[in-house]
Amino acid sequence: MTIFLPKEARRSMTIYQLECFIAVAEELNFSAAAERLFTTQPAITYQINALEKETGLHLFERTTRRTKLTAAGQSFYLDMVQMTSFGRQALKKAQDIQEADRSRLTVGLRQLFDYGTFSSILAEFQHQFPNACVDVVPQDNRRPLEQLRSGQLDIGFFYATEHSRDRDISFTPLFSLGYHVLMNPNSPLADRRALHLADLKGQSVVSSGAFDNFLSACQGPSLEQLAQVGVDCSKISPSFEGALIMIQMGTAMSIVPCLSTAVIPGIVKVPLLDFPPVTVEIAAMRHAPRLEVQSFIEIAKQKYAHPHDPLLMETLI
């Protein structure tokens, strides 16, 4: 690091020269200053001579018996002590900010995600990184990758169907979701082991904004496809919760990809065979991967590698 003098000086002095000067000014002894800085007395003398030459200042009165600051040296010393103190404070502040930034993790969460397992991932991550701060923010279904590329997210969750491979982003598969038809247990189709889209002819399927965006991202059945096989798509719910109530009441069905172990009170789910399972992936930028990001991904892989216990409604994606 170099501190520059006014233009007329045409030279510069270094931090090490200032450290040597302050040590001599406080010790008033070149040998003692050398011991303090773990160097030799000739090295200290060289640095002080260079500093005086570059600044044009006579800083010390030196005799064989003693070393004394000149008036200019005393003034220079007081200012340099204050300046170096400010420098240390500035460095410490910048280091603290950088460390805080490194330990902050921003994770995107999709609508209708597996909240139960996600909570266990967060808990394990906080156990491993107790000083880390995790921000969980909504993930945009319309432009999911842009939040990663722009730095808004450190980690995001994606469906393999909604992106092409990107060399700048690392995708790690976590689990697959099969499509299921959700219905009331008293529905005539509730006892079927599996269904095709054509089997839903004459049935009512409720749609909601969250589901429509999700099915589009997963390339699941569209309302147009359902209408073509004779499904009534006129029922609309403003929320996923409202749609579940309609299904529990037996007034409508719904089609969602979900974990095979998902358990939804008052609802039966029957596999739909017309659409392949969709893979859920966790993703982060490849460049300069941070330890926190790598650890979060490893924890997620471990959590989804083990068989799931029966899961409640929150496990729907």
Short mmCIF file of C-alpha atoms in Angstrom, two decimals:
data_model
loop_
_atom_site.label_atom_id
_atom_site.label_comp_id
_atom_site.label_asym_id
_atom_site.label_seq_id
_atom_site.Cartn_x
_atom_site.Cartn_y
_atom_site.Cartn_z
CA MET A 1 0.00 0.00 0.00
CA THR A 2 1.35 3.45 -0.89
CA ILE A 3 0.38 6.87 0.44
CA PHE A 4 0.90 9.62 -2.12
CA LEU A 5 2.20 13.06 -1.27
CA PRO A 6 1.15 16.27 -3.00
CA LYS A 7 2.17 16.60 -6.65
CA GLU A 8 5.15 18.79 -5.87
CA ALA A 9 6.77 15.98 -3.86
CA ARG A 10 6.91 13.75 -6.95
CA ARG A 11 7.73 10.81 -4.67
CA SER A 12 5.80 8.46 -2.42
CA MET A 13 6.27 7.02 1.05
CA THR A 14 5.29 3.51 2.03
CA ILE A 15 3.36 2.15 4.97
CA TYR A 16 6.48 0.32 6.13
CA GLN A 17 8.44 3.59 6.22
CA LEU A 18 5.70 5.08 8.38
CA GLU A 19 5.76 2.06 10.69
CA CYS A 20 9.51 2.49 11.10
CA PHE A 21 9.11 6.22 11.73
CA ILE A 22 6.40 5.72 14.37
CA ALA A 23 8.44 3.01 16.11
CA VAL A 24 11.53 5.26 16.31
CA ALA A 25 9.44 8.26 17.39
CA GLU A 26 7.93 6.26 20.25
CA GLU A 27 11.07 4.39 21.29
CA LEU A 28 13.50 7.28 20.59
CA ASN A 29 16.02 4.55 19.93
CA PHE A 30 16.81 2.95 16.58
CA SER A 31 17.88 -0.39 18.08
CA ALA A 32 14.72 -0.63 20.21
CA ALA A 33 12.59 0.24 17.17
CA ALA A 34 14.34 -2.52 15.20
CA GLU A 35 13.56 -5.07 17.91
CA ARG A 36 9.95 -3.93 17.98
CA LEU A 37 9.60 -4.49 14.23
CA PHE A 38 11.67 -7.70 14.20
CA THR A 39 14.33 -6.25 11.92
CA THR A 40 17.83 -4.78 12.19
CA GLN A 41 18.99 -1.31 13.20
CA PRO A 42 20.63 -0.61 9.79
CA ALA A 43 17.34 -1.50 8.07
CA ILE A 44 15.47 0.99 10.27
CA THR A 45 18.09 3.67 9.61
CA TYR A 46 17.78 3.08 5.86
CA GLN A 47 13.99 3.47 5.95
CA ILE A 48 14.13 6.68 8.02
CA ASN A 49 16.78 8.20 5.73
CA ALA A 50 14.67 7.30 2.69
CA LEU A 51 11.57 8.82 4.29
CA GLU A 52 13.36 12.07 5.12
CA LYS A 53 14.78 12.26 1.61
CA GLU A 54 11.44 11.63 -0.08
CA THR A 55 9.49 14.05 2.12
CA GLY A 56 12.17 16.71 2.43
CA LEU A 57 11.61 16.70 6.21
CA HIS A 58 14.23 16.60 8.95
CA LEU A 59 12.43 14.33 11.40
CA PHE A 60 15.00 13.49 14.08
CA GLU A 61 17.88 15.13 15.89
CA ARG A 62 20.40 12.31 16.25
CA THR A 63 23.53 12.22 18.37
CA THR A 64 25.60 9.37 19.72
CA ARG A 65 23.74 9.67 23.01
CA ARG A 66 20.12 10.27 22.08
CA THR A 67 17.46 10.52 19.40
CA LYS A 68 14.95 13.35 19.54
CA LEU A 69 12.04 14.40 17.34
CA THR A 70 12.32 17.77 15.64
CA ALA A 71 9.34 20.11 15.75
CA ALA A 72 8.43 18.99 12.23
CA GLY A 73 8.94 15.37 13.27
CA GLN A 74 6.66 15.80 16.29
CA SER A 75 3.89 17.28 14.13
CA PHE A 76 4.35 14.58 11.51
CA TYR A 77 4.25 11.87 14.19
CA LEU A 78 0.96 13.06 15.72
CA ASP A 79 -0.74 13.18 12.33
CA MET A 80 0.66 9.82 11.19
CA VAL A 81 -0.48 8.07 14.38
CA GLN A 82 -4.00 9.35 13.78
CA MET A 83 -3.87 8.42 10.10
CA THR A 84 -2.62 4.88 10.70
CA SER A 85 -5.31 4.43 13.36
CA PHE A 86 -7.95 5.45 10.82
CA GLY A 87 -6.34 3.08 8.33
CA ARG A 88 -6.59 0.13 10.72
CA GLN A 89 -10.20 0.99 11.48
CA ALA A 90 -11.02 1.25 7.77
CA LEU A 91 -9.36 -2.11 7.09
CA LYS A 92 -11.20 -3.79 9.97
CA LYS A 93 -14.52 -2.33 8.82
CA ALA A 94 -13.99 -3.52 5.25
CA GLN A 95 -12.97 -6.99 6.45
CA ASP A 96 -16.08 -7.23 8.65
CA ILE A 97 -18.32 -6.22 5.75
CA GLN A 98 -16.67 -8.76 3.46
CA GLU A 99 -16.96 -11.51 6.07
CA ALA A 100 -20.62 -10.67 6.69
CA ASP A 101 -21.28 -10.77 2.95
CA ARG A 102 -19.56 -14.14 2.64
CA SER A 103 -21.63 -15.66 5.43
CA ARG A 104 -24.97 -14.47 4.00
CA LEU A 105 -26.79 -16.96 1.81
CA THR A 106 -29.82 -16.10 -0.32
CA VAL A 107 -31.96 -19.09 -1.28
CA GLY A 108 -34.91 -19.02 -3.66
CA LEU A 109 -38.04 -20.99 -2.77
CA ARG A 110 -40.68 -22.02 -5.29
CA GLN A 111 -44.39 -21.89 -4.70
CA LEU A 112 -45.83 -25.08 -3.22
CA PHE A 113 -42.37 -26.39 -2.42
CA ASP A 114 -41.48 -29.26 -0.10
CA TYR A 115 -41.49 -27.01 2.94
CA GLY A 116 -40.98 -29.81 5.46
CA THR A 117 -37.74 -31.11 3.95
CA PHE A 118 -36.61 -27.57 3.14
CA SER A 119 -36.93 -26.67 6.83
CA SER A 120 -34.77 -29.64 7.79
CA ILE A 121 -32.14 -28.54 5.24
CA LEU A 122 -32.11 -25.06 6.78
CA ALA A 123 -31.83 -26.49 10.29
CA GLU A 124 -28.84 -28.66 9.37
CA PHE A 125 -27.16 -25.78 7.52
CA GLN A 126 -27.56 -23.47 10.52
CA HIS A 127 -26.10 -26.20 12.72
CA GLN A 128 -23.01 -26.36 10.52
CA PHE A 129 -22.79 -22.58 10.02
CA PRO A 130 -24.22 -21.02 13.20
CA ASN A 131 -23.05 -17.52 12.25
CA ALA A 132 -24.45 -17.59 8.73
CA CYS A 133 -27.54 -15.62 7.80
CA VAL A 134 -29.93 -17.32 5.35
CA ASP A 135 -32.41 -15.20 3.43
CA VAL A 136 -35.26 -17.18 1.86
CA VAL A 137 -36.92 -15.25 -0.96
CA PRO A 138 -39.65 -16.09 -3.49
CA GLN A 139 -38.32 -17.51 -6.73
CA ASP A 140 -39.70 -16.11 -9.97
CA ASN A 141 -41.48 -18.84 -11.98
CA ARG A 142 -41.37 -16.75 -15.16
CA ARG A 143 -37.62 -16.04 -15.29
CA PRO A 144 -36.13 -18.51 -12.82
CA LEU A 145 -32.51 -18.46 -14.03
CA GLU A 146 -32.18 -14.67 -14.16
CA GLN A 147 -32.20 -14.41 -10.37
CA LEU A 148 -29.13 -16.65 -10.21
CA ARG A 149 -27.26 -14.92 -13.02
CA SER A 150 -27.93 -11.45 -11.59
CA GLY A 151 -26.67 -12.43 -8.14
CA GLN A 152 -30.08 -12.02 -6.49
CA LEU A 153 -29.89 -15.69 -5.48
CA ASP A 154 -26.99 -17.86 -4.38
CA ILE A 155 -29.08 -21.03 -4.69
CA GLY A 156 -32.30 -21.83 -6.51
CA PHE A 157 -34.57 -24.80 -7.19
CA PHE A 158 -35.53 -25.71 -10.75
CA TYR A 159 -37.44 -28.26 -12.77
CA ALA A 160 -35.34 -29.99 -15.39
CA THR A 161 -38.02 -29.22 -17.97
CA GLU A 162 -37.77 -25.44 -17.64
CA HIS A 163 -34.16 -24.82 -18.65
CA SER A 164 -31.51 -25.86 -21.11
CA ARG A 165 -28.09 -26.74 -19.77
CA ASP A 166 -26.05 -23.65 -18.96
CA ARG A 167 -22.27 -23.90 -18.66
CA ASP A 168 -22.25 -21.10 -16.07
CA ILE A 169 -24.76 -22.81 -13.77
CA SER A 170 -24.33 -26.09 -11.93
CA PHE A 171 -27.52 -28.21 -11.67
CA THR A 172 -27.73 -31.07 -9.17
CA PRO A 173 -30.74 -33.46 -9.39
CA LEU A 174 -32.51 -34.01 -6.08
CA PHE A 175 -35.65 -36.06 -6.70
CA SER A 176 -38.42 -36.73 -9.21
CA LEU A 177 -42.11 -35.94 -9.00
CA GLY A 178 -44.76 -38.03 -10.69
CA TYR A 179 -48.04 -36.51 -11.86
CA HIS A 180 -51.09 -37.40 -9.77
CA VAL A 181 -54.79 -36.66 -9.92
CA LEU A 182 -56.07 -35.36 -6.59
CA MET A 183 -59.67 -36.23 -5.78
CA ASN A 184 -62.21 -36.86 -3.03
CA PRO A 185 -62.06 -40.44 -1.63
CA ASN A 186 -65.68 -40.99 -2.73
CA SER A 187 -64.91 -40.24 -6.38
CA PRO A 188 -65.65 -43.16 -8.76
CA LEU A 189 -62.02 -42.95 -9.91
CA ALA A 190 -60.52 -43.06 -6.41
CA ASP A 191 -60.05 -46.85 -6.47
CA ARG A 192 -58.11 -46.86 -9.75
CA ARG A 193 -54.42 -47.78 -9.51
CA ALA A 194 -53.53 -45.34 -12.31
CA LEU A 195 -55.26 -43.04 -14.77
CA HIS A 196 -54.86 -41.67 -18.27
CA LEU A 197 -55.91 -38.19 -19.26
CA ALA A 198 -58.83 -39.61 -21.25
CA ASP A 199 -60.22 -41.19 -18.05
CA LEU A 200 -60.96 -37.69 -16.76
CA LYS A 201 -63.58 -37.00 -19.43
CA GLY A 202 -66.63 -35.39 -17.85
CA GLN A 203 -64.77 -34.55 -14.62
CA SER A 204 -64.18 -31.04 -13.27
CA VAL A 205 -60.60 -29.89 -12.68
CA VAL A 206 -59.98 -26.77 -10.62
CA SER A 207 -57.21 -24.39 -11.65
CA SER A 208 -55.40 -21.71 -9.68
CA GLY A 209 -52.68 -19.21 -10.47
CA ALA A 210 -50.02 -21.07 -8.50
CA PHE A 211 -50.84 -24.40 -10.16
CA ASP A 212 -51.08 -22.95 -13.64
CA ASN A 213 -47.62 -21.35 -13.37
CA PHE A 214 -46.20 -24.50 -11.86
CA LEU A 215 -47.64 -26.87 -14.46
CA SER A 216 -46.38 -24.59 -17.21
CA ALA A 217 -42.85 -24.67 -15.73
CA CYS A 218 -43.02 -28.48 -15.48
CA GLN A 219 -44.53 -28.84 -18.96
CA GLY A 220 -47.51 -30.60 -17.43
CA PRO A 221 -51.03 -30.81 -18.86
CA SER A 222 -52.36 -27.46 -20.02
CA LEU A 223 -55.97 -26.35 -19.73
CA GLU A 224 -56.22 -26.71 -23.52
CA GLN A 225 -55.14 -30.36 -23.36
CA LEU A 226 -57.64 -31.06 -20.61
CA ALA A 227 -60.45 -29.39 -22.54
CA GLN A 228 -59.64 -31.46 -25.64
CA VAL A 229 -60.40 -34.71 -23.78
CA GLY A 230 -63.65 -33.34 -22.37
CA VAL A 231 -62.52 -32.12 -18.94
CA ASP A 232 -64.48 -29.23 -17.42
CA CYS A 233 -61.89 -26.53 -16.60
CA SER A 234 -64.34 -23.80 -15.61
CA LYS A 235 -63.72 -24.03 -11.86
CA ILE A 236 -61.09 -21.55 -10.64
CA SER A 237 -59.65 -20.98 -7.18
CA PRO A 238 -57.56 -17.91 -6.28
CA SER A 239 -55.27 -20.05 -4.10
CA PHE A 240 -53.91 -23.55 -3.74
CA GLU A 241 -55.58 -23.87 -0.34
CA GLY A 242 -58.95 -22.98 -1.87
CA ALA A 243 -58.43 -25.61 -4.56
CA LEU A 244 -57.72 -28.24 -1.89
CA ILE A 245 -60.98 -27.41 -0.13
CA MET A 246 -62.90 -27.87 -3.39
CA ILE A 247 -61.18 -31.24 -3.92
CA GLN A 248 -61.95 -32.36 -0.35
CA MET A 249 -65.60 -31.39 -0.87
CA GLY A 250 -65.73 -33.49 -4.04
CA THR A 251 -66.66 -30.59 -6.33
CA ALA A 252 -63.46 -30.77 -8.42
CA MET A 253 -60.19 -32.60 -9.03
CA SER A 254 -56.71 -31.31 -9.71
CA ILE A 255 -53.54 -32.54 -11.42
CA VAL A 256 -50.19 -31.93 -9.76
CA PRO A 257 -46.71 -33.44 -9.69
CA CYS A 258 -45.97 -34.53 -6.14
CA LEU A 259 -43.93 -36.95 -4.10
CA SER A 260 -45.37 -40.46 -4.06
CA THR A 261 -45.25 -40.38 -0.26
CA ALA A 262 -47.23 -37.16 0.04
CA VAL A 263 -50.26 -37.53 2.32
CA ILE A 264 -53.03 -34.94 2.02
CA PRO A 265 -55.83 -35.25 4.58
CA GLY A 266 -59.20 -35.98 3.00
CA ILE A 267 -57.73 -36.42 -0.49
CA VAL A 268 -56.77 -39.44 -2.59
CA LYS A 269 -54.06 -39.15 -5.22
CA VAL A 270 -53.94 -41.47 -8.24
CA PRO A 271 -50.92 -41.58 -10.61
CA LEU A 272 -51.42 -40.04 -14.05
CA LEU A 273 -49.51 -41.98 -16.70
CA ASP A 274 -49.61 -39.59 -19.66
CA PHE A 275 -46.77 -37.36 -18.47
CA PRO A 276 -43.26 -38.40 -17.41
CA PRO A 277 -41.98 -37.50 -13.94
CA VAL A 278 -40.34 -34.11 -13.58
CA THR A 279 -36.91 -33.86 -11.92
CA VAL A 280 -36.34 -31.20 -9.28
CA GLU A 281 -32.81 -29.78 -9.22
CA ILE A 282 -30.85 -27.44 -6.99
CA ALA A 283 -28.61 -24.95 -8.78
CA ALA A 284 -25.87 -22.38 -8.19
CA MET A 285 -23.38 -20.46 -10.30
CA ARG A 286 -20.23 -22.43 -11.13
CA HIS A 287 -17.72 -19.59 -10.75
CA ALA A 288 -15.93 -19.26 -7.40
CA PRO A 289 -18.24 -21.57 -5.41
CA ARG A 290 -18.40 -20.60 -1.74
CA LEU A 291 -18.15 -23.13 1.05
CA GLU A 292 -21.61 -22.18 2.30
CA VAL A 293 -23.17 -22.77 -1.13
CA GLN A 294 -21.44 -26.12 -1.59
CA SER A 295 -22.44 -27.23 1.91
CA PHE A 296 -26.08 -26.24 1.43
CA ILE A 297 -26.24 -28.28 -1.78
CA GLU A 298 -24.61 -31.30 -0.12
CA ILE A 299 -27.09 -31.13 2.76
CA ALA A 300 -29.99 -30.99 0.28
CA LYS A 301 -28.63 -34.04 -1.56
CA GLN A 302 -28.33 -35.98 1.69
CA LYS A 303 -31.83 -35.06 2.86
CA TYR A 304 -33.40 -36.23 -0.40
CA ALA A 305 -31.21 -39.34 -0.70
CA HIS A 306 -33.04 -41.08 2.15
CA PRO A 307 -36.57 -42.48 1.90
CA HIS A 308 -39.23 -40.00 2.95
CA ASP A 309 -41.60 -40.57 5.79
CA PRO A 310 -45.25 -39.94 4.94
CA LEU A 311 -45.47 -36.24 4.17
CA LEU A 312 -48.32 -33.83 4.63
CA MET A 313 -49.78 -31.29 2.25
CA GLU A 314 -46.74 -29.00 2.49
CA THR A 315 -44.67 -31.52 0.54
CA LEU A 316 -46.46 -30.76 -2.70
CA ILE A 317 -44.37 -28.89 -5.22
#
